[in-house]
CSV table of C-alpha atoms and ligand atoms in Angstrom, one decimal:
chain,number,residue,atom,x,y,z
L,11,UNK,CA,124.8,93.2,105.0
L,12,UNK,CA,128.5,92.3,105.7
L,13,UNK,CA,127.6,88.9,104.4
L,14,UNK,CA,126.1,90.2,101.2
L,15,UNK,CA,122.5,91.0,102.2
L,16,UNK,CA,121.0,94.0,100.3
L,17,UNK,CA,118.9,96.5,102.3
L,18,UNK,CA,116.0,98.1,100.3
L,19,UNK,CA,114.4,101.0,102.1
L,20,UNK,CA,111.4,103.2,101.4
L,21,UNK,CA,109.5,100.1,100.2
L,22,UNK,CA,106.1,99.1,101.5
L,23,UNK,CA,105.3,95.4,101.4
L,24,UNK,CA,101.7,94.7,100.3
L,25,UNK,CA,101.4,90.9,100.1
L,26,UNK,CA,103.2,87.7,99.6
L,27,UNK,CA,102.7,85.3,96.7
L,28,UNK,CA,102.1,81.8,98.0
L,29,UNK,CA,102.3,78.9,95.5
L,30,UNK,CA,102.1,75.2,96.3
L,31,UNK,CA,102.3,76.0,100.0
L,32,UNK,CA,105.4,78.1,99.9
L,33,UNK,CA,106.1,81.9,99.6
L,34,UNK,CA,107.7,82.6,96.3
L,35,UNK,CA,107.6,86.4,96.0
L,36,UNK,CA,107.2,89.5,98.1
L,37,UNK,CA,105.1,92.2,96.5
L,38,UNK,CA,105.8,95.7,97.5
L,39,UNK,CA,105.3,99.3,96.4
L,40,UNK,CA,108.2,101.8,96.2
L,41,UNK,CA,106.5,105.2,95.7
L,42,UNK,CA,104.2,104.7,92.8
L,43,UNK,CA,106.1,101.8,91.4
L,44,UNK,CA,105.2,98.2,92.1
L,45,UNK,CA,108.1,96.0,93.0
L,46,UNK,CA,108.4,92.2,93.5
L,47,UNK,CA,111.2,90.2,95.0
L,48,UNK,CA,111.7,86.5,94.6
L,49,UNK,CA,112.1,84.7,97.9
L,50,UNK,CA,112.9,81.3,99.2
L,51,UNK,CA,112.6,82.4,102.9
L,52,UNK,CA,110.6,85.3,104.3
L,53,UNK,CA,110.7,86.7,107.8
L,54,UNK,CA,107.9,89.2,108.4
L,55,UNK,CA,108.6,91.9,111.0
L,56,UNK,CA,106.3,94.7,110.1
L,57,UNK,CA,105.1,95.0,113.7
L,58,UNK,CA,101.8,94.3,115.5
L,59,UNK,CA,99.8,96.6,113.2
L,60,UNK,CA,101.7,95.8,109.9
L,61,UNK,CA,102.3,92.1,109.9
L,62,UNK,CA,98.6,91.0,110.2
L,63,UNK,CA,97.6,93.2,107.2
L,64,UNK,CA,100.3,91.7,105.0
L,65,UNK,CA,99.3,88.2,106.0
L,66,UNK,CA,95.6,88.9,105.4
L,67,UNK,CA,96.5,90.4,102.0
L,68,UNK,CA,98.2,87.1,101.3
L,69,UNK,CA,95.2,85.0,102.2
L,70,UNK,CA,96.4,84.0,105.8
L,71,UNK,CA,93.8,85.0,108.4
L,72,UNK,CA,95.2,86.2,111.7
L,73,UNK,CA,93.4,86.1,115.1
L,74,UNK,CA,91.3,89.0,116.3
L,75,UNK,CA,93.5,89.2,119.4
L,76,UNK,CA,95.2,92.6,119.0
L,77,UNK,CA,96.3,94.3,122.2
L,78,UNK,CA,97.9,97.7,122.3
L,79,UNK,CA,99.0,98.4,125.9
L,80,UNK,CA,97.0,101.7,126.3
L,81,UNK,CA,99.1,104.5,127.7
L,82,UNK,CA,97.6,107.4,129.8
L,83,UNK,CA,99.3,110.1,131.8
L,84,UNK,CA,97.8,111.8,134.8
L,85,UNK,CA,99.4,115.2,135.6
L,86,UNK,CA,99.3,118.1,137.9
L,87,UNK,CA,101.1,121.4,138.4
L,88,UNK,CA,104.0,122.1,140.7
L,89,UNK,CA,105.9,125.3,139.9
L,90,UNK,CA,109.5,124.6,138.6
L,91,UNK,CA,109.3,120.9,139.2
L,92,UNK,CA,111.5,120.4,136.2
L,93,UNK,CA,110.4,116.9,135.2
L,94,UNK,CA,111.0,118.0,131.5
L,95,UNK,CA,114.7,117.9,132.3
L,96,UNK,CA,114.6,114.5,134.0
L,97,UNK,CA,115.1,111.1,132.6
L,98,UNK,CA,111.9,109.5,131.1
L,99,UNK,CA,110.8,106.5,133.1
L,100,UNK,CA,113.7,106.5,135.6
L,101,UNK,CA,111.9,103.8,137.6
L,102,UNK,CA,108.6,102.0,137.6
L,103,UNK,CA,106.1,100.6,140.0
L,104,UNK,CA,104.5,97.2,138.9
L,105,UNK,CA,100.9,96.8,139.8
L,106,UNK,CA,98.4,94.1,139.1
L,107,UNK,CA,97.6,94.6,135.3
L,108,UNK,CA,99.5,97.9,134.9
L,109,UNK,CA,102.6,99.8,135.7
L,110,UNK,CA,103.2,103.4,136.8
L,111,UNK,CA,106.2,105.5,136.0
L,112,UNK,CA,107.2,109.2,135.9
L,113,UNK,CA,107.0,110.3,132.3
L,114,UNK,CA,106.8,113.7,130.7
L,115,UNK,CA,104.3,113.0,127.9
L,116,UNK,CA,105.1,115.1,124.8
L,117,UNK,CA,102.1,113.8,122.9
L,118,UNK,CA,99.7,115.1,125.5
L,119,UNK,CA,101.8,118.3,126.0
L,120,UNK,CA,101.6,119.2,122.4
L,121,UNK,CA,98.1,118.0,121.4
L,122,UNK,CA,96.0,118.0,124.6
L,123,UNK,CA,94.5,121.4,125.5
L,124,UNK,CA,94.3,120.4,129.2
L,125,UNK,CA,98.1,120.5,129.2
L,126,UNK,CA,98.6,124.2,128.3
L,127,UNK,CA,101.0,124.9,131.1
L,128,UNK,CA,104.8,125.5,131.0
L,129,UNK,CA,106.4,122.1,130.7
L,130,UNK,CA,108.7,122.8,133.6
L,131,UNK,CA,105.7,123.1,135.9
L,132,UNK,CA,104.0,119.8,134.9
L,133,UNK,CA,104.3,116.6,137.0
L,134,UNK,CA,103.2,113.6,135.0
L,135,UNK,CA,102.7,109.9,136.0
L,136,UNK,CA,102.3,107.4,133.2
L,137,UNK,CA,100.0,104.4,133.2
L,138,UNK,CA,100.8,101.5,130.9
L,139,UNK,CA,97.9,99.1,130.9
L,140,UNK,CA,97.8,95.4,130.0
L,141,UNK,CA,94.6,95.5,127.9
L,142,UNK,CA,92.5,92.5,126.9
L,143,UNK,CA,93.2,91.0,123.5
L,144,UNK,CA,90.3,91.6,121.2
L,145,UNK,CA,91.0,94.0,118.3
L,146,UNK,CA,92.3,93.5,114.8
L,147,UNK,CA,94.0,95.4,112.0
L,148,UNK,CA,93.2,95.2,108.3
L,149,UNK,CA,93.6,97.2,105.1
L,150,UNK,CA,90.9,99.7,106.3
L,151,UNK,CA,92.6,100.5,109.6
L,152,UNK,CA,93.0,99.5,113.2
L,153,UNK,CA,89.9,98.3,115.1
L,154,UNK,CA,90.6,98.3,118.9
L,155,UNK,CA,88.7,99.7,121.8
L,156,UNK,CA,88.8,99.4,125.6
L,157,UNK,CA,86.7,96.7,127.1
L,158,UNK,CA,84.7,97.3,130.2
L,159,UNK,CA,87.3,95.4,132.4
L,160,UNK,CA,90.0,97.6,130.7
L,161,UNK,CA,88.2,100.7,131.6
L,162,UNK,CA,87.7,99.6,135.2
L,163,UNK,CA,91.4,98.8,135.4
L,164,UNK,CA,92.3,102.1,133.9
L,165,UNK,CA,90.1,103.9,136.5
L,166,UNK,CA,91.9,102.1,139.3
L,167,UNK,CA,95.3,103.1,137.8
L,168,UNK,CA,94.2,106.7,137.6
L,169,UNK,CA,93.2,106.6,141.3
L,170,UNK,CA,96.8,105.3,142.0
L,171,UNK,CA,98.2,108.3,140.1
L,172,UNK,CA,96.0,110.7,142.0
L,173,UNK,CA,97.5,109.2,145.2
L,174,UNK,CA,101.1,109.7,143.9
L,175,UNK,CA,100.3,113.3,143.0
L,176,UNK,CA,98.6,114.0,146.3
L,177,UNK,CA,101.9,112.8,147.9
L,178,UNK,CA,103.5,115.8,146.1
L,179,UNK,CA,100.8,118.1,147.4
L,180,UNK,CA,98.7,118.2,144.2
L,181,UNK,CA,95.0,117.7,144.9
L,182,UNK,CA,93.0,115.4,142.6
L,183,UNK,CA,90.7,118.3,141.7
L,184,UNK,CA,93.7,120.1,140.1
L,185,UNK,CA,95.0,117.0,138.3
L,186,UNK,CA,94.3,116.5,134.6
L,187,UNK,CA,94.5,113.6,132.2
L,188,UNK,CA,96.5,113.1,129.0
L,189,UNK,CA,95.5,111.5,125.8
L,190,UNK,CA,95.1,107.8,125.7
L,191,UNK,CA,97.2,106.2,123.0
L,192,UNK,CA,98.4,102.8,121.9
L,193,UNK,CA,101.9,102.0,123.2
L,194,UNK,CA,102.8,98.4,122.1
L,195,UNK,CA,100.7,96.7,119.5
L,196,UNK,CA,100.8,93.0,119.1
L,197,UNK,CA,99.2,89.6,119.6
L,198,UNK,CA,97.5,88.8,116.3
L,199,UNK,CA,99.6,85.6,115.6
L,200,UNK,CA,100.0,84.7,119.3
L,201,UNK,CA,102.4,81.9,120.3
L,202,UNK,CA,100.6,79.0,121.9
L,203,UNK,CA,101.8,76.0,123.9
L,204,UNK,CA,102.1,74.1,120.6
L,205,UNK,CA,104.0,76.8,118.7
L,206,UNK,CA,106.2,78.0,121.6
L,207,UNK,CA,108.9,75.4,120.7
L,208,UNK,CA,108.9,75.9,116.9
L,209,UNK,CA,108.0,79.7,116.8
L,210,UNK,CA,106.2,78.8,113.6
L,211,UNK,CA,102.4,79.1,113.4
L,212,UNK,CA,100.8,76.2,111.4
L,213,UNK,CA,98.9,78.8,109.3
L,214,UNK,CA,102.2,79.9,107.8
L,215,UNK,CA,103.9,78.2,104.9
L,216,UNK,CA,107.1,76.4,106.0
L,217,UNK,CA,109.3,79.1,104.5
L,218,UNK,CA,107.5,82.0,106.2
L,219,UNK,CA,108.2,83.2,109.7
L,220,UNK,CA,107.0,86.1,111.8
L,221,UNK,CA,109.4,87.9,114.2
L,222,UNK,CA,107.7,90.8,115.9
L,223,UNK,CA,105.2,91.8,118.5
L,224,UNK,CA,102.5,89.8,116.7
L,225,UNK,CA,103.9,86.7,118.4
L,226,UNK,CA,103.3,87.8,122.0
L,227,UNK,CA,100.5,85.7,123.4
L,228,UNK,CA,99.1,88.5,125.5
L,229,UNK,CA,99.7,92.1,126.5
L,230,UNK,CA,102.7,92.5,128.8
L,231,UNK,CA,101.5,95.9,130.0
L,232,UNK,CA,105.3,96.7,130.0
L,233,UNK,CA,107.9,97.9,127.5
L,234,UNK,CA,108.3,94.8,125.2
L,235,UNK,CA,111.3,95.6,123.1
L,236,UNK,CA,113.8,93.3,124.8
L,237,UNK,CA,111.2,90.4,124.7
L,238,UNK,CA,110.6,91.0,121.0
L,239,UNK,CA,114.3,91.2,120.3
L,240,UNK,CA,114.9,87.9,122.2
L,241,UNK,CA,112.0,86.3,120.2
L,242,UNK,CA,113.4,87.5,116.9
L,243,UNK,CA,116.8,86.1,117.8
L,244,UNK,CA,115.2,82.8,118.7
L,245,UNK,CA,113.3,82.8,115.4
L,246,UNK,CA,116.6,83.2,113.6
L,247,UNK,CA,118.0,80.3,115.5
L,248,UNK,CA,115.0,78.1,114.6
L,249,UNK,CA,115.4,79.0,110.9
L,250,UNK,CA,119.0,78.1,111.0
L,251,UNK,CA,118.2,74.7,112.5
L,252,UNK,CA,115.3,74.0,110.0
F,30,FAD,C1,106.8,106.7,121.3
F,30,FAD,C2,107.1,105.3,121.7
F,30,FAD,C3,108.0,105.0,122.7
F,30,FAD,C4,108.3,103.7,123.0
F,30,FAD,N1,109.2,103.4,123.9
F,30,FAD,C5,109.5,102.1,124.3
F,30,FAD,C6,110.5,101.9,125.2
F,30,FAD,O1,111.2,102.8,125.8
F,30,FAD,N2,110.8,100.5,125.5
F,30,FAD,C7,110.1,99.5,124.9
F,30,FAD,O2,110.4,98.4,125.2
F,30,FAD,N3,109.2,99.8,124.0
F,30,FAD,C8,108.9,101.1,123.6
F,30,FAD,N4,107.9,101.3,122.7
F,30,FAD,C9,107.3,100.2,122.0
F,30,FAD,C10,108.1,99.6,121.0
F,30,FAD,O3,108.6,100.6,120.1
F,30,FAD,C11,107.4,98.5,120.2
F,30,FAD,O4,106.6,97.7,121.0
F,30,FAD,C12,108.3,97.7,119.3
F,30,FAD,O5,109.1,98.5,118.5
F,30,FAD,C13,107.6,96.7,118.5
F,30,FAD,O6,108.5,96.0,117.7
F,30,FAD,P1,108.0,95.2,116.5
F,30,FAD,O7,109.3,94.5,115.9
F,30,FAD,O8,106.8,94.4,116.8
F,30,FAD,O9,107.5,96.3,115.4
F,30,FAD,P2,108.2,97.7,115.0
F,30,FAD,O10,109.4,98.1,115.8
F,30,FAD,O11,107.1,98.7,114.9
F,30,FAD,O12,108.8,97.4,113.6
F,30,FAD,C14,108.0,97.2,112.4
F,30,FAD,C15,108.7,97.9,111.3
F,30,FAD,O13,108.0,97.5,110.1
F,30,FAD,C16,107.8,98.6,109.2
F,30,FAD,N5,106.6,98.3,108.4
F,30,FAD,C17,105.3,98.2,108.8
F,30,FAD,N6,104.5,97.9,107.8
F,30,FAD,C18,105.3,97.7,106.7
F,30,FAD,C19,105.1,97.3,105.4
F,30,FAD,N7,103.9,97.1,104.9
F,30,FAD,N8,106.2,97.3,104.5
F,30,FAD,C20,107.4,97.5,105.0
F,30,FAD,N9,107.7,97.9,106.3
F,30,FAD,C21,106.7,98.0,107.1
F,30,FAD,C22,107.5,99.8,110.2
F,30,FAD,O14,107.8,101.0,109.6
F,30,FAD,C23,108.6,99.4,111.3
F,30,FAD,O15,109.8,99.9,111.0
F,30,FAD,C24,107.6,102.6,122.3
F,30,FAD,C25,106.7,102.9,121.4
F,30,FAD,C26,106.4,104.2,121.0
F,30,FAD,C27,105.4,104.5,120.0
């Protein structure tokens, strides 16, 4: 913006107009009003759920390789443990296909009836799972489930959490599960060996780039923000070079 860019907020991009193999306009909606912006270069960064929909609306089919890094917390009760006053994810333990970390899960605390205890008494261990790629997102919604191997891996991770809780004197019969949700969506325009160097998928017009979690080739099963930021920076460099 210091160099003259204009930031337009509260605007939902719907599709891109592609003419003669190049993006010429970005079509959006601002409230009830349609808006269109002329463009000679477009970088889509609407995230793992948003970017594929914009591309599909623009006639560019993405892969059905959505992953979401399912998150599940396993919790127990220990009077006045005070995890609610502690840092979220102060450390983690990397396992094969998932990671575990202490995490007080507000989503489950507020919306899961099994979590109706004082927050100060809850001990919660979070699982972040590297799920198989296989879902997709379109104008109708998000289509993603857990595969049988995902479920088997999740059960193994839950067993690990029980062991951690047992170490704190909480028996597995008193432990309870949180709500499974999607942590890190991405993967519908995955980088391949061929596109790793250019960061530009051949389905895209030359003046269109993607710079978000959609580029990740597979689920990391780990927090991905730094990786996505590094990729976005690299995309910017590639654009400058082009
Ligand atoms: C509760 C929570 C906690 C998390 N904590 C961590 C963490 O600690 N560390 C970590 O590494 N990751 C964390 N993540 C994951 C992380 O936030 C995401 O993986 C990351 O932000 C994805 O980056 P992205 O650029 O792909 O998409 P996003 O960051 O989702 O950016 C996409 C942007 O595009 C906008 N958008 C979408 N569609 C449109 C449209 N049609 N028109 C205009 N704008 C649009 C969205 O509003 C959004 O602002 C967390 C996620 C959640 C939900």
